[in-house]
């Protein structure tokens, strides 16, 4: 009887469709992680660097993808001296404030970048001739900016790129006029102005043995002075087919022994030829463009795409292996169009260093990176 009645029920086809779609979406949710940040939520934070267009949500694709994929944001340029502090008595906080608001709205912590860097200094700082004036700038700059954002951002790269490749201190206006202890002094001022903010040292190539030894000595010096340092950022500007995996692993182990957080703060993989033998991220080094140095103006050949995916896969395998020591991995930009590597060290090239392509489509490497997260640690 019951069976008979049931057989007479007519279910409209649009209801069947809704039920089908619903069960598909439930099934999708249960079959695996949907984004980078979800995939790695039990391992480390996963971040991106954001530019002004993205902070102001002027690009709809970026506005959708950033909060969906990432749980840490670094301003690519908007907190650098030449933008935030253009004249002695003038600060331009507008864009940095917008970034804080953007982070609050999307519930994503901000990683401040950077208080003291020899590069991208405002003209007035470059013009300072005497030590007393530079010291005054140094104190005002760090304490004003660090205090303003204390409790509003998660961390600061207090000092960026203070070392040479051999591990010695890089020559800069700070080293020249304030002496080698300027790094300790910067952390001391930041600690006072921003007690609620984590304080990091950030540099490129510090996975390499000599530079790494210099960074370790510098961090130990800060610690020995009784000054707080919470972490170290290995930038991670590497080249496809030449990623220094062994040195990266050694560095994770060596830096974590200092009792601080280890982060990869500016990850990208160039696929283009390097005009020099050394691997560098020194923004002051430039070379001329020509066809040899810009071999893929239209698209990336499959063979290179495969090497690219393989290197990203191996890198994230390594990060995942050391998920207890690695606190954050930040990509230096969202998609290939945005990357600084299109214009450095040669202006106007077409590079492909990130996980999203020029149309904001996730690449094969993106899916491989997600797969790594689901494999057993
Ligand atoms: O803001 C001006 C704009 O007004 C002007 O019209 C335009 C013309 O070129 O230049 C704009 O400034 C550029 C700025 O990026 C913003 O787009 C600078 O020329 C350009 O040099 C600057 O490049 C940045 C570079 O640091 C120097 O600050 C890159 O975007 C940024 O990705 C790069 O990031 C650095 C990290 O901070 C530290 N580690 C290395 C990393 C890569 O170089």
mmCIF file of C-alpha atoms and ligand atoms in Angstrom:
data_model
loop_
_atom_site.group_PDB
_atom_site.id
_atom_site.type_symbol
_atom_site.label_atom_id
_atom_site.label_comp_id
_atom_site.label_asym_id
_atom_site.label_seq_id
_atom_site.Cartn_x
_atom_site.Cartn_y
_atom_site.Cartn_z
ATOM 1 C CA UNK A 1 0.000 0.000 0.000
ATOM 2 C CA UNK A 2 2.683 2.426 1.112
ATOM 3 C CA UNK A 3 4.774 1.464 -1.893
ATOM 4 C CA UNK A 4 1.901 2.189 -4.238
ATOM 5 C CA UNK A 5 1.350 5.653 -2.855
ATOM 6 C CA UNK A 6 5.037 6.519 -3.094
ATOM 7 C CA UNK A 7 5.094 5.547 -6.716
ATOM 8 C CA UNK A 8 2.481 8.174 -7.484
ATOM 9 C CA UNK A 9 4.559 11.090 -6.071
ATOM 10 C CA UNK A 10 5.757 13.304 -8.868
ATOM 11 C CA UNK A 11 8.944 15.239 -8.089
ATOM 12 C CA UNK A 12 9.457 18.340 -10.254
ATOM 13 C CA UNK A 13 12.702 18.213 -12.227
ATOM 14 C CA UNK A 14 13.979 21.556 -10.850
ATOM 15 C CA UNK A 15 13.846 20.116 -7.303
ATOM 16 C CA UNK A 16 15.842 17.102 -8.456
ATOM 17 C CA UNK A 17 18.415 19.473 -9.922
ATOM 18 C CA UNK A 18 18.708 21.452 -6.667
ATOM 19 C CA UNK A 19 19.113 18.240 -4.642
ATOM 20 C CA UNK A 20 21.767 16.996 -7.077
ATOM 21 C CA UNK A 21 23.712 20.265 -6.964
ATOM 22 C CA UNK A 22 23.550 20.337 -3.169
ATOM 23 C CA UNK A 23 24.880 16.786 -2.831
ATOM 24 C CA UNK A 24 27.662 17.574 -5.316
ATOM 25 C CA UNK A 25 28.758 20.594 -3.288
ATOM 26 C CA UNK A 26 28.705 18.561 -0.058
ATOM 27 C CA UNK A 27 30.682 15.827 -1.766
ATOM 28 C CA UNK A 28 33.206 18.412 -3.028
ATOM 29 C CA UNK A 29 33.635 19.833 0.467
ATOM 30 C CA UNK A 30 34.283 16.377 1.823
ATOM 31 C CA UNK A 31 36.745 15.309 -0.834
ATOM 32 C CA UNK A 32 39.518 17.746 -0.052
ATOM 33 C CA UNK A 33 40.761 21.216 0.624
ATOM 34 C CA UNK A 34 39.443 24.004 -1.553
ATOM 35 C CA UNK A 35 42.138 26.616 -1.213
ATOM 36 C CA UNK A 36 45.789 27.054 -0.284
ATOM 37 C CA UNK A 37 44.996 28.414 3.166
ATOM 38 C CA UNK A 38 42.596 25.571 3.942
ATOM 39 C CA UNK A 39 45.017 22.979 2.608
ATOM 40 C CA UNK A 40 47.821 24.229 4.853
ATOM 41 C CA UNK A 41 45.783 25.350 7.854
ATOM 42 C CA UNK A 42 47.375 22.743 10.143
ATOM 43 C CA UNK A 43 50.893 23.408 8.854
ATOM 44 C CA UNK A 44 51.730 27.092 8.323
ATOM 45 C CA UNK A 45 50.231 30.401 7.281
ATOM 46 C CA UNK A 46 50.148 30.998 3.578
ATOM 47 C CA UNK A 47 50.415 34.564 2.375
ATOM 48 C CA UNK A 48 50.706 36.855 -0.604
ATOM 49 C CA UNK A 49 52.142 40.310 -1.257
ATOM 50 C CA UNK A 50 49.514 42.882 -2.190
ATOM 51 C CA UNK A 51 49.840 46.057 -4.260
ATOM 52 C CA UNK A 52 47.760 49.261 -4.248
ATOM 53 C CA UNK A 53 45.247 48.016 -6.854
ATOM 54 C CA UNK A 54 44.563 44.933 -4.764
ATOM 55 C CA UNK A 55 44.359 46.807 -1.462
ATOM 56 C CA UNK A 56 41.779 49.117 -3.018
ATOM 57 C CA UNK A 57 39.935 46.110 -4.520
ATOM 58 C CA UNK A 58 40.060 47.598 -8.017
ATOM 59 C CA UNK A 59 40.727 44.208 -9.626
ATOM 60 C CA UNK A 60 37.673 41.927 -9.204
ATOM 61 C CA UNK A 61 39.578 38.646 -9.723
ATOM 62 C CA UNK A 62 42.167 39.573 -7.120
ATOM 63 C CA UNK A 63 39.450 40.790 -4.743
ATOM 64 C CA UNK A 64 37.861 37.348 -4.939
ATOM 65 C CA UNK A 65 40.967 35.152 -4.883
ATOM 66 C CA UNK A 66 43.026 36.851 -2.142
ATOM 67 C CA UNK A 67 40.635 36.280 0.797
ATOM 68 C CA UNK A 68 39.745 32.849 -0.538
ATOM 69 C CA UNK A 69 43.333 31.573 -0.787
ATOM 70 C CA UNK A 70 45.511 33.402 1.734
ATOM 71 C CA UNK A 71 45.648 34.005 5.476
ATOM 72 C CA UNK A 72 48.566 36.465 5.611
ATOM 73 C CA UNK A 73 49.159 39.683 3.656
ATOM 74 C CA UNK A 74 52.373 41.630 3.101
ATOM 75 C CA UNK A 75 52.270 45.083 1.483
ATOM 76 C CA UNK A 76 54.504 44.781 -1.595
ATOM 77 C CA UNK A 77 55.443 48.477 -1.448
ATOM 78 C CA UNK A 78 52.983 50.594 0.550
ATOM 79 C CA UNK A 79 54.844 50.575 3.881
ATOM 80 C CA UNK A 80 58.269 51.293 2.385
ATOM 81 C CA UNK A 81 60.019 54.511 3.378
ATOM 82 C CA UNK A 82 59.667 56.320 0.025
ATOM 83 C CA UNK A 83 55.893 55.826 0.108
ATOM 84 C CA UNK A 84 54.953 56.096 3.779
ATOM 85 C CA UNK A 85 57.491 58.775 4.843
ATOM 86 C CA UNK A 86 58.306 60.982 1.824
ATOM 87 C CA UNK A 87 59.509 64.120 3.680
ATOM 88 C CA UNK A 88 61.041 64.750 7.095
ATOM 89 C CA UNK A 89 57.771 65.783 8.748
ATOM 90 C CA UNK A 90 55.316 64.149 6.368
ATOM 91 C CA UNK A 91 53.894 60.663 6.560
ATOM 92 C CA UNK A 92 51.481 59.238 3.983
ATOM 93 C CA UNK A 93 49.560 56.625 5.910
ATOM 94 C CA UNK A 94 46.537 56.456 3.588
ATOM 95 C CA UNK A 95 47.433 53.284 1.705
ATOM 96 C CA UNK A 96 48.810 51.472 4.760
ATOM 97 C CA UNK A 97 45.614 52.367 6.667
ATOM 98 C CA UNK A 98 43.552 50.995 3.786
ATOM 99 C CA UNK A 99 45.560 47.778 3.994
ATOM 100 C CA UNK A 100 44.746 47.472 7.719
ATOM 101 C CA UNK A 101 41.051 48.020 6.914
ATOM 102 C CA UNK A 102 41.231 45.433 4.106
ATOM 103 C CA UNK A 103 42.857 42.932 6.496
ATOM 104 C CA UNK A 104 40.209 43.606 9.170
ATOM 105 C CA UNK A 105 37.368 43.253 6.705
ATOM 106 C CA UNK A 106 38.650 39.897 5.472
ATOM 107 C CA UNK A 107 40.063 38.776 8.814
ATOM 108 C CA UNK A 108 43.608 38.391 7.429
ATOM 109 C CA UNK A 109 46.665 39.407 9.504
ATOM 110 C CA UNK A 110 49.119 41.935 8.025
ATOM 111 C CA UNK A 111 52.877 41.373 7.955
ATOM 112 C CA UNK A 112 54.509 44.822 7.927
ATOM 113 C CA UNK A 113 57.291 45.338 5.365
ATOM 114 C CA UNK A 114 59.654 47.080 6.084
ATOM 115 C CA UNK A 115 60.962 49.603 8.614
ATOM 116 C CA UNK A 116 64.677 49.827 7.808
ATOM 117 C CA UNK A 117 65.944 49.034 4.297
ATOM 118 C CA UNK A 118 68.829 50.660 2.436
ATOM 119 C CA UNK A 119 66.701 50.674 -0.747
ATOM 120 C CA UNK A 120 63.567 52.683 -1.643
ATOM 121 C CA UNK A 121 64.567 55.389 0.819
ATOM 122 C CA UNK A 122 62.957 58.797 0.412
ATOM 123 C CA UNK A 123 65.137 61.442 -1.216
ATOM 124 C CA UNK A 124 65.410 63.443 2.018
ATOM 125 C CA UNK A 125 66.989 60.423 3.759
ATOM 126 C CA UNK A 126 69.483 59.981 0.926
ATOM 127 C CA UNK A 127 70.420 63.653 1.366
ATOM 128 C CA UNK A 128 71.170 63.364 5.091
ATOM 129 C CA UNK A 129 74.896 63.951 5.553
ATOM 130 C CA UNK A 130 75.516 63.679 9.281
ATOM 131 C CA UNK A 131 75.107 60.883 11.804
ATOM 132 C CA UNK A 132 73.009 62.890 14.290
ATOM 133 C CA UNK A 133 70.335 63.734 11.704
ATOM 134 C CA UNK A 134 70.251 60.162 10.413
ATOM 135 C CA UNK A 135 69.893 58.887 13.990
ATOM 136 C CA UNK A 136 66.982 61.254 14.521
ATOM 137 C CA UNK A 137 65.304 60.098 11.288
ATOM 138 C CA UNK A 138 65.925 56.468 12.279
ATOM 139 C CA UNK A 139 64.275 56.871 15.695
ATOM 140 C CA UNK A 140 61.346 58.940 14.424
ATOM 141 C CA UNK A 141 60.687 56.698 11.437
ATOM 142 C CA UNK A 142 60.660 53.418 13.365
ATOM 143 C CA UNK A 143 58.810 54.644 16.449
ATOM 144 C CA UNK A 144 56.150 56.646 14.573
ATOM 145 C CA UNK A 145 55.221 53.867 12.149
ATOM 146 C CA UNK A 146 55.651 50.927 14.533
ATOM 147 C CA UNK A 147 53.572 52.642 17.263
ATOM 148 C CA UNK A 148 50.793 53.623 14.841
ATOM 149 C CA UNK A 149 50.239 50.034 13.747
ATOM 150 C CA UNK A 150 50.973 48.243 17.040
ATOM 151 C CA UNK A 151 48.103 45.889 17.795
ATOM 152 C CA UNK A 152 46.843 46.391 14.232
ATOM 153 C CA UNK A 153 49.434 44.354 12.368
ATOM 154 C CA UNK A 154 50.918 40.974 13.182
ATOM 155 C CA UNK A 155 54.595 41.585 12.528
ATOM 156 C CA UNK A 156 57.305 43.866 11.146
ATOM 157 C CA UNK A 157 60.286 43.113 8.967
ATOM 158 C CA UNK A 158 62.241 45.493 11.198
ATOM 159 C CA UNK A 159 65.408 45.331 9.114
ATOM 160 C CA UNK A 160 65.541 44.142 5.517
ATOM 161 C CA UNK A 161 68.644 42.995 3.593
ATOM 162 C CA UNK A 162 71.439 44.205 5.893
ATOM 163 C CA UNK A 163 73.935 41.564 4.710
ATOM 164 C CA UNK A 164 76.315 40.900 1.814
ATOM 165 C CA UNK A 165 76.605 37.510 0.136
ATOM 166 C CA UNK A 166 79.685 36.664 2.233
ATOM 167 C CA UNK A 167 77.765 37.312 5.439
ATOM 168 C CA UNK A 168 79.402 40.657 6.232
ATOM 169 C CA UNK A 169 77.351 43.808 6.829
ATOM 170 C CA UNK A 170 76.167 45.487 3.626
ATOM 171 C CA UNK A 171 77.446 48.983 3.051
ATOM 172 C CA UNK A 172 74.601 51.487 3.443
ATOM 173 C CA UNK A 173 73.957 54.930 4.810
ATOM 174 C CA UNK A 174 72.930 53.227 8.073
ATOM 175 C CA UNK A 175 76.144 51.209 8.390
ATOM 176 C CA UNK A 176 78.281 54.187 7.402
ATOM 177 C CA UNK A 177 76.780 56.713 9.782
ATOM 178 C CA UNK A 178 75.361 54.649 12.645
ATOM 179 C CA UNK A 179 77.825 51.721 12.757
ATOM 180 C CA UNK A 180 77.134 47.956 12.664
ATOM 181 C CA UNK A 181 74.942 47.991 15.765
ATOM 182 C CA UNK A 182 72.250 49.922 13.906
ATOM 183 C CA UNK A 183 70.395 46.619 13.454
ATOM 184 C CA UNK A 184 70.229 46.020 17.226
ATOM 185 C CA UNK A 185 69.160 49.643 17.690
ATOM 186 C CA UNK A 186 66.352 49.257 15.138
ATOM 187 C CA UNK A 187 64.947 46.220 16.976
ATOM 188 C CA UNK A 188 65.280 48.051 20.327
ATOM 189 C CA UNK A 189 63.251 51.030 19.078
ATOM 190 C CA UNK A 190 60.664 48.752 17.433
ATOM 191 C CA UNK A 191 60.324 46.667 20.598
ATOM 192 C CA UNK A 192 59.547 49.776 22.630
ATOM 193 C CA UNK A 193 57.124 51.250 20.102
ATOM 194 C CA UNK A 194 55.372 48.001 19.190
ATOM 195 C CA UNK A 195 55.232 45.635 22.165
ATOM 196 C CA UNK A 196 52.333 43.691 20.636
ATOM 197 C CA UNK A 197 53.934 43.194 17.211
ATOM 198 C CA UNK A 198 56.305 40.369 16.243
ATOM 199 C CA UNK A 199 59.722 41.545 15.048
ATOM 200 C CA UNK A 200 61.639 39.854 12.215
ATOM 201 C CA UNK A 201 64.883 40.077 10.260
ATOM 202 C CA UNK A 202 64.304 39.547 6.504
ATOM 203 C CA UNK A 203 66.818 38.906 3.688
ATOM 204 C CA UNK A 204 67.406 37.031 0.423
ATOM 205 C CA UNK A 205 69.920 34.202 -0.108
ATOM 206 C CA UNK A 206 70.270 33.638 3.643
ATOM 207 C CA UNK A 207 69.746 29.953 2.944
ATOM 208 C CA UNK A 208 73.253 30.041 1.404
ATOM 209 C CA UNK A 209 75.934 28.931 3.924
ATOM 210 C CA UNK A 210 78.047 32.117 4.144
ATOM 211 C CA UNK A 211 75.161 34.562 4.205
ATOM 212 C CA UNK A 212 73.255 32.251 6.551
ATOM 213 C CA UNK A 213 76.215 32.295 8.968
ATOM 214 C CA UNK A 214 76.132 36.115 8.829
ATOM 215 C CA UNK A 215 72.394 36.135 9.569
ATOM 216 C CA UNK A 216 72.810 33.708 12.463
ATOM 217 C CA UNK A 217 75.589 35.870 13.937
ATOM 218 C CA UNK A 218 73.419 38.979 13.547
ATOM 219 C CA UNK A 219 70.407 37.343 15.213
ATOM 220 C CA UNK A 220 72.578 36.036 18.059
ATOM 221 C CA UNK A 221 73.945 39.555 18.541
ATOM 222 C CA UNK A 222 70.414 40.961 18.846
ATOM 223 C CA UNK A 223 69.497 38.222 21.318
ATOM 224 C CA UNK A 224 72.711 38.714 23.322
ATOM 225 C CA UNK A 225 71.869 42.414 23.669
ATOM 226 C CA UNK A 226 68.633 41.350 25.392
ATOM 227 C CA UNK A 227 66.556 42.712 22.520
ATOM 228 C CA UNK A 228 63.495 40.883 21.200
ATOM 229 C CA UNK A 229 63.592 39.210 17.778
ATOM 230 C CA UNK A 230 60.742 36.808 17.018
ATOM 231 C CA UNK A 231 61.568 35.471 13.596
ATOM 232 C CA UNK A 232 63.615 35.363 10.435
ATOM 233 C CA UNK A 233 62.335 35.692 6.881
ATOM 234 C CA UNK A 234 64.157 33.820 4.124
ATOM 235 C CA UNK A 235 62.847 35.691 1.079
ATOM 236 C CA UNK A 236 62.889 32.806 -1.435
ATOM 237 C CA UNK A 237 63.526 34.482 -4.810
ATOM 238 C CA UNK A 238 64.788 31.391 -6.611
ATOM 239 C CA UNK A 239 65.232 30.110 -10.159
ATOM 240 C CA UNK A 240 63.451 27.169 -11.766
ATOM 241 C CA UNK A 241 65.701 24.122 -12.101
ATOM 242 C CA UNK A 242 68.153 25.684 -9.667
ATOM 243 C CA UNK A 243 66.330 25.769 -6.335
ATOM 244 C CA UNK A 244 68.810 25.239 -3.478
ATOM 245 C CA UNK A 245 66.769 22.548 -1.688
ATOM 246 C CA UNK A 246 69.638 21.257 0.446
ATOM 247 C CA UNK A 247 70.576 24.726 1.687
ATOM 248 C CA UNK A 248 66.926 25.569 2.335
ATOM 249 C CA UNK A 249 66.490 22.509 4.534
ATOM 250 C CA UNK A 250 69.759 23.201 6.394
ATOM 251 C CA UNK A 251 68.580 26.777 6.983
ATOM 252 C CA UNK A 252 65.207 25.776 8.390
ATOM 253 C CA UNK A 253 67.037 23.590 10.914
ATOM 254 C CA UNK A 254 69.777 26.115 11.719
ATOM 255 C CA UNK A 255 67.495 29.147 12.141
ATOM 256 C CA UNK A 256 64.921 27.277 14.194
ATOM 257 C CA UNK A 257 67.700 26.304 16.643
ATOM 258 C CA UNK A 258 67.883 30.023 17.538
ATOM 259 C CA UNK A 259 64.429 29.698 19.112
ATOM 260 C CA UNK A 260 62.743 31.982 16.562
ATOM 261 C CA UNK A 261 60.107 31.511 13.883
ATOM 262 C CA UNK A 262 61.307 30.605 10.388
ATOM 263 C CA UNK A 263 59.403 31.991 7.423
ATOM 264 C CA UNK A 264 59.612 32.085 3.640
ATOM 265 C CA UNK A 265 58.514 35.625 3.020
ATOM 266 C CA UNK A 266 58.811 36.455 -0.700
ATOM 267 C CA UNK A 267 58.574 33.186 -2.602
ATOM 268 C CA UNK A 268 58.674 33.183 -6.415
ATOM 269 C CA UNK A 269 60.518 31.148 -9.080
ATOM 270 C CA UNK A 270 61.867 32.958 -12.122
ATOM 271 C CA UNK A 271 61.874 30.990 -15.390
ATOM 272 C CA UNK A 272 63.976 33.536 -17.302
ATOM 273 C CA UNK A 273 67.740 33.620 -17.923
ATOM 274 C CA UNK A 274 69.814 35.483 -15.390
ATOM 275 C CA UNK A 275 72.155 38.114 -16.881
ATOM 276 C CA UNK A 276 74.634 37.442 -14.065
ATOM 277 C CA UNK A 277 76.141 34.337 -12.588
ATOM 278 C CA UNK A 278 75.037 35.150 -9.054
ATOM 279 C CA UNK A 279 71.503 34.680 -7.808
ATOM 280 C CA UNK A 280 70.465 38.025 -6.364
ATOM 281 C CA UNK A 281 67.358 40.038 -5.488
ATOM 282 C CA UNK A 282 69.231 43.330 -5.285
ATOM 283 C CA UNK A 283 66.762 45.804 -6.813
ATOM 284 C CA UNK A 284 69.575 48.181 -7.758
ATOM 285 C CA UNK A 285 71.091 45.731 -10.250
ATOM 286 C CA UNK A 286 69.683 46.234 -13.790
ATOM 287 C CA UNK A 287 70.470 44.884 -17.297
ATOM 288 C CA UNK A 288 69.355 45.529 -20.926
ATOM 289 C CA UNK A 289 66.450 43.663 -22.576
ATOM 290 C CA UNK A 290 66.849 41.530 -25.722
ATOM 291 C CA UNK A 291 65.239 38.416 -27.275
ATOM 292 C CA UNK A 292 67.714 36.055 -25.632
ATOM 293 C CA UNK A 293 66.776 37.299 -22.193
ATOM 294 C CA UNK A 294 63.031 37.315 -22.953
ATOM 295 C CA UNK A 295 62.497 33.879 -24.534
ATOM 296 C CA UNK A 296 58.786 33.338 -23.724
ATOM 297 C CA UNK A 297 56.948 36.583 -24.589
ATOM 298 C CA UNK A 298 53.714 34.730 -25.541
ATOM 299 C CA UNK A 299 53.563 31.565 -23.461
ATOM 300 C CA UNK A 300 55.645 29.227 -21.381
ATOM 301 C CA UNK A 301 56.655 25.967 -23.140
ATOM 302 C CA UNK A 302 55.352 22.768 -21.544
ATOM 303 C CA UNK A 303 58.838 21.559 -20.703
ATOM 304 C CA UNK A 304 59.498 24.648 -18.552
ATOM 305 C CA UNK A 305 55.994 24.527 -17.072
ATOM 306 C CA UNK A 306 56.724 20.990 -15.907
ATOM 307 C CA UNK A 307 60.011 21.958 -14.263
ATOM 308 C CA UNK A 308 58.174 24.841 -12.601
ATOM 309 C CA UNK A 309 55.483 22.524 -11.191
ATOM 310 C CA UNK A 310 58.095 20.037 -10.055
ATOM 311 C CA UNK A 311 60.118 22.680 -8.191
ATOM 312 C CA UNK A 312 57.042 24.127 -6.449
ATOM 313 C CA UNK A 313 55.986 20.588 -5.520
ATOM 314 C CA UNK A 314 59.386 19.735 -4.068
ATOM 315 C CA UNK A 315 59.521 23.031 -2.195
ATOM 316 C CA UNK A 316 56.160 22.541 -0.545
ATOM 317 C CA UNK A 317 57.105 18.932 0.260
ATOM 318 C CA UNK A 318 60.092 20.337 2.111
ATOM 319 C CA UNK A 319 58.033 23.020 3.882
ATOM 320 C CA UNK A 320 55.497 20.384 4.827
ATOM 321 C CA UNK A 321 58.219 18.050 6.123
ATOM 322 C CA UNK A 322 59.312 20.901 8.416
ATOM 323 C CA UNK A 323 55.846 22.231 9.180
ATOM 324 C CA UNK A 324 56.712 22.350 12.895
ATOM 325 C CA UNK A 325 59.514 24.844 12.213
ATOM 326 C CA UNK A 326 58.054 26.756 9.247
ATOM 327 C CA UNK A 327 55.587 29.360 10.466
ATOM 328 C CA UNK A 328 54.584 31.033 7.194
ATOM 329 C CA UNK A 329 55.103 30.826 3.438
ATOM 330 C CA UNK A 330 54.288 34.013 1.524
ATOM 331 C CA UNK A 331 54.267 34.242 -2.271
ATOM 332 C CA UNK A 332 55.611 37.518 -3.658
ATOM 333 C CA UNK A 333 52.440 38.487 -5.490
ATOM 334 C CA UNK A 334 49.174 36.912 -6.589
ATOM 335 C CA UNK A 335 49.603 36.299 -10.325
ATOM 336 C CA UNK A 336 52.256 36.477 -13.039
ATOM 337 C CA UNK A 337 51.084 39.851 -14.307
ATOM 338 C CA UNK A 338 51.757 41.501 -10.950
ATOM 339 C CA UNK A 339 55.229 40.086 -10.420
ATOM 340 C CA UNK A 340 58.237 42.416 -10.018
ATOM 341 C CA UNK A 341 60.142 39.786 -12.052
ATOM 342 C CA UNK A 342 58.584 41.115 -15.285
ATOM 343 C CA UNK A 343 60.627 44.276 -14.751
ATOM 344 C CA UNK A 344 63.701 43.137 -12.872
ATOM 345 C CA UNK A 345 66.594 42.804 -13.501
ATOM 346 C CA UNK A 346 65.524 43.623 -17.062
ATOM 347 C CA UNK A 347 62.574 45.896 -17.723
ATOM 348 C CA UNK A 348 59.615 44.662 -19.817
ATOM 349 C CA UNK A 349 60.103 40.888 -19.881
ATOM 350 C CA UNK A 350 57.385 38.237 -19.565
ATOM 351 C CA UNK A 351 57.988 36.074 -16.526
ATOM 352 C CA UNK A 352 55.871 33.275 -15.006
ATOM 353 C CA UNK A 353 56.946 32.944 -11.360
ATOM 354 C CA UNK A 354 53.710 32.529 -9.355
ATOM 355 C CA UNK A 355 50.910 30.003 -8.822
ATOM 356 C CA UNK A 356 48.230 31.989 -10.727
ATOM 357 C CA UNK A 357 48.672 32.896 -14.407
ATOM 358 C CA UNK A 358 47.965 36.241 -16.123
ATOM 359 C CA UNK A 359 44.244 35.387 -16.349
ATOM 360 C CA UNK A 360 44.153 34.589 -12.616
ATOM 361 C CA UNK A 361 43.792 30.887 -13.406
ATOM 362 C CA UNK A 362 45.476 28.492 -10.958
ATOM 363 C CA UNK A 363 48.348 26.675 -12.663
ATOM 364 C CA UNK A 364 49.128 22.990 -12.535
ATOM 365 C CA UNK A 365 51.691 23.846 -9.832
ATOM 366 C CA UNK A 366 48.874 25.265 -7.666
ATOM 367 C CA UNK A 367 47.025 21.922 -7.718
ATOM 368 C CA UNK A 368 50.229 20.009 -7.015
ATOM 369 C CA UNK A 369 50.942 22.271 -4.042
ATOM 370 C CA UNK A 370 47.440 21.592 -2.709
ATOM 371 C CA UNK A 371 47.979 17.841 -3.216
ATOM 372 C CA UNK A 372 51.155 17.923 -1.125
ATOM 373 C CA UNK A 373 49.179 19.274 1.827
ATOM 374 C CA UNK A 374 46.842 16.299 1.794
ATOM 375 C CA UNK A 375 49.658 13.753 1.780
ATOM 376 C CA UNK A 376 50.663 12.273 5.112
ATOM 377 C CA UNK A 377 53.218 14.378 7.014
HETATM 378 O O1 LIG B 1 55.213 54.204 -7.495
HETATM 379 C C1 LIG B 1 55.922 54.452 -8.720
HETATM 380 C C2 LIG B 1 54.994 55.046 -9.709
HETATM 381 O O2 LIG B 1 54.570 56.299 -9.259
HETATM 382 C C3 LIG B 1 55.718 55.154 -11.051
HETATM 383 O O3 LIG B 1 54.830 55.582 -12.029
HETATM 384 C C4 LIG B 1 56.276 53.807 -11.481
HETATM 385 C C5 LIG B 1 57.090 53.880 -12.764
HETATM 386 O O4 LIG B 1 58.071 52.893 -12.815
HETATM 387 O O5 LIG B 1 57.127 53.344 -10.469
HETATM 388 C C6 LIG B 1 56.455 53.147 -9.252
HETATM 389 O O6 LIG B 1 57.294 52.641 -8.288
HETATM 390 C C7 LIG B 1 57.707 51.311 -8.466
HETATM 391 C C8 LIG B 1 57.194 50.501 -7.275
HETATM 392 O O7 LIG B 1 57.722 49.200 -7.332
HETATM 393 C C9 LIG B 1 55.676 50.404 -7.240
HETATM 394 O O8 LIG B 1 55.214 49.754 -8.370
HETATM 395 C C10 LIG B 1 59.209 51.311 -8.503
HETATM 396 O O9 LIG B 1 59.647 51.925 -9.697
HETATM 397 C C11 LIG B 1 59.720 49.900 -8.462
HETATM 398 O O10 LIG B 1 61.145 49.923 -8.333
HETATM 399 C C12 LIG B 1 59.145 49.198 -7.261
HETATM 400 O O11 LIG B 1 59.605 47.884 -7.271
HETATM 401 C C13 LIG B 1 59.440 47.159 -6.064
HETATM 402 C C14 LIG B 1 60.815 46.805 -5.492
HETATM 403 O O12 LIG B 1 60.678 45.961 -4.366
HETATM 404 C C15 LIG B 1 61.524 48.053 -5.007
HETATM 405 O O13 LIG B 1 60.820 48.619 -3.953
HETATM 406 C C16 LIG B 1 58.680 45.887 -6.390
HETATM 407 O O14 LIG B 1 57.343 46.234 -6.776
HETATM 408 C C17 LIG B 1 58.668 44.969 -5.190
HETATM 409 O O15 LIG B 1 58.125 43.714 -5.544
HETATM 410 C C18 LIG B 1 60.097 44.744 -4.685
HETATM 411 O O16 LIG B 1 60.046 43.953 -3.499
HETATM 412 C C19 LIG B 1 61.302 43.619 -2.908
HETATM 413 C C20 LIG B 1 61.099 43.501 -1.413
HETATM 414 O O17 LIG B 1 60.533 44.690 -0.916
HETATM 415 C C21 LIG B 1 62.410 43.207 -0.704
HETATM 416 N N1 LIG B 1 63.045 42.034 -1.270
HETATM 417 C C22 LIG B 1 63.217 42.023 -2.699
HETATM 418 C C23 LIG B 1 61.859 42.263 -3.379
HETATM 419 C C24 LIG B 1 61.976 42.137 -4.843
HETATM 420 O O18 LIG B 1 62.804 43.170 -5.318
#
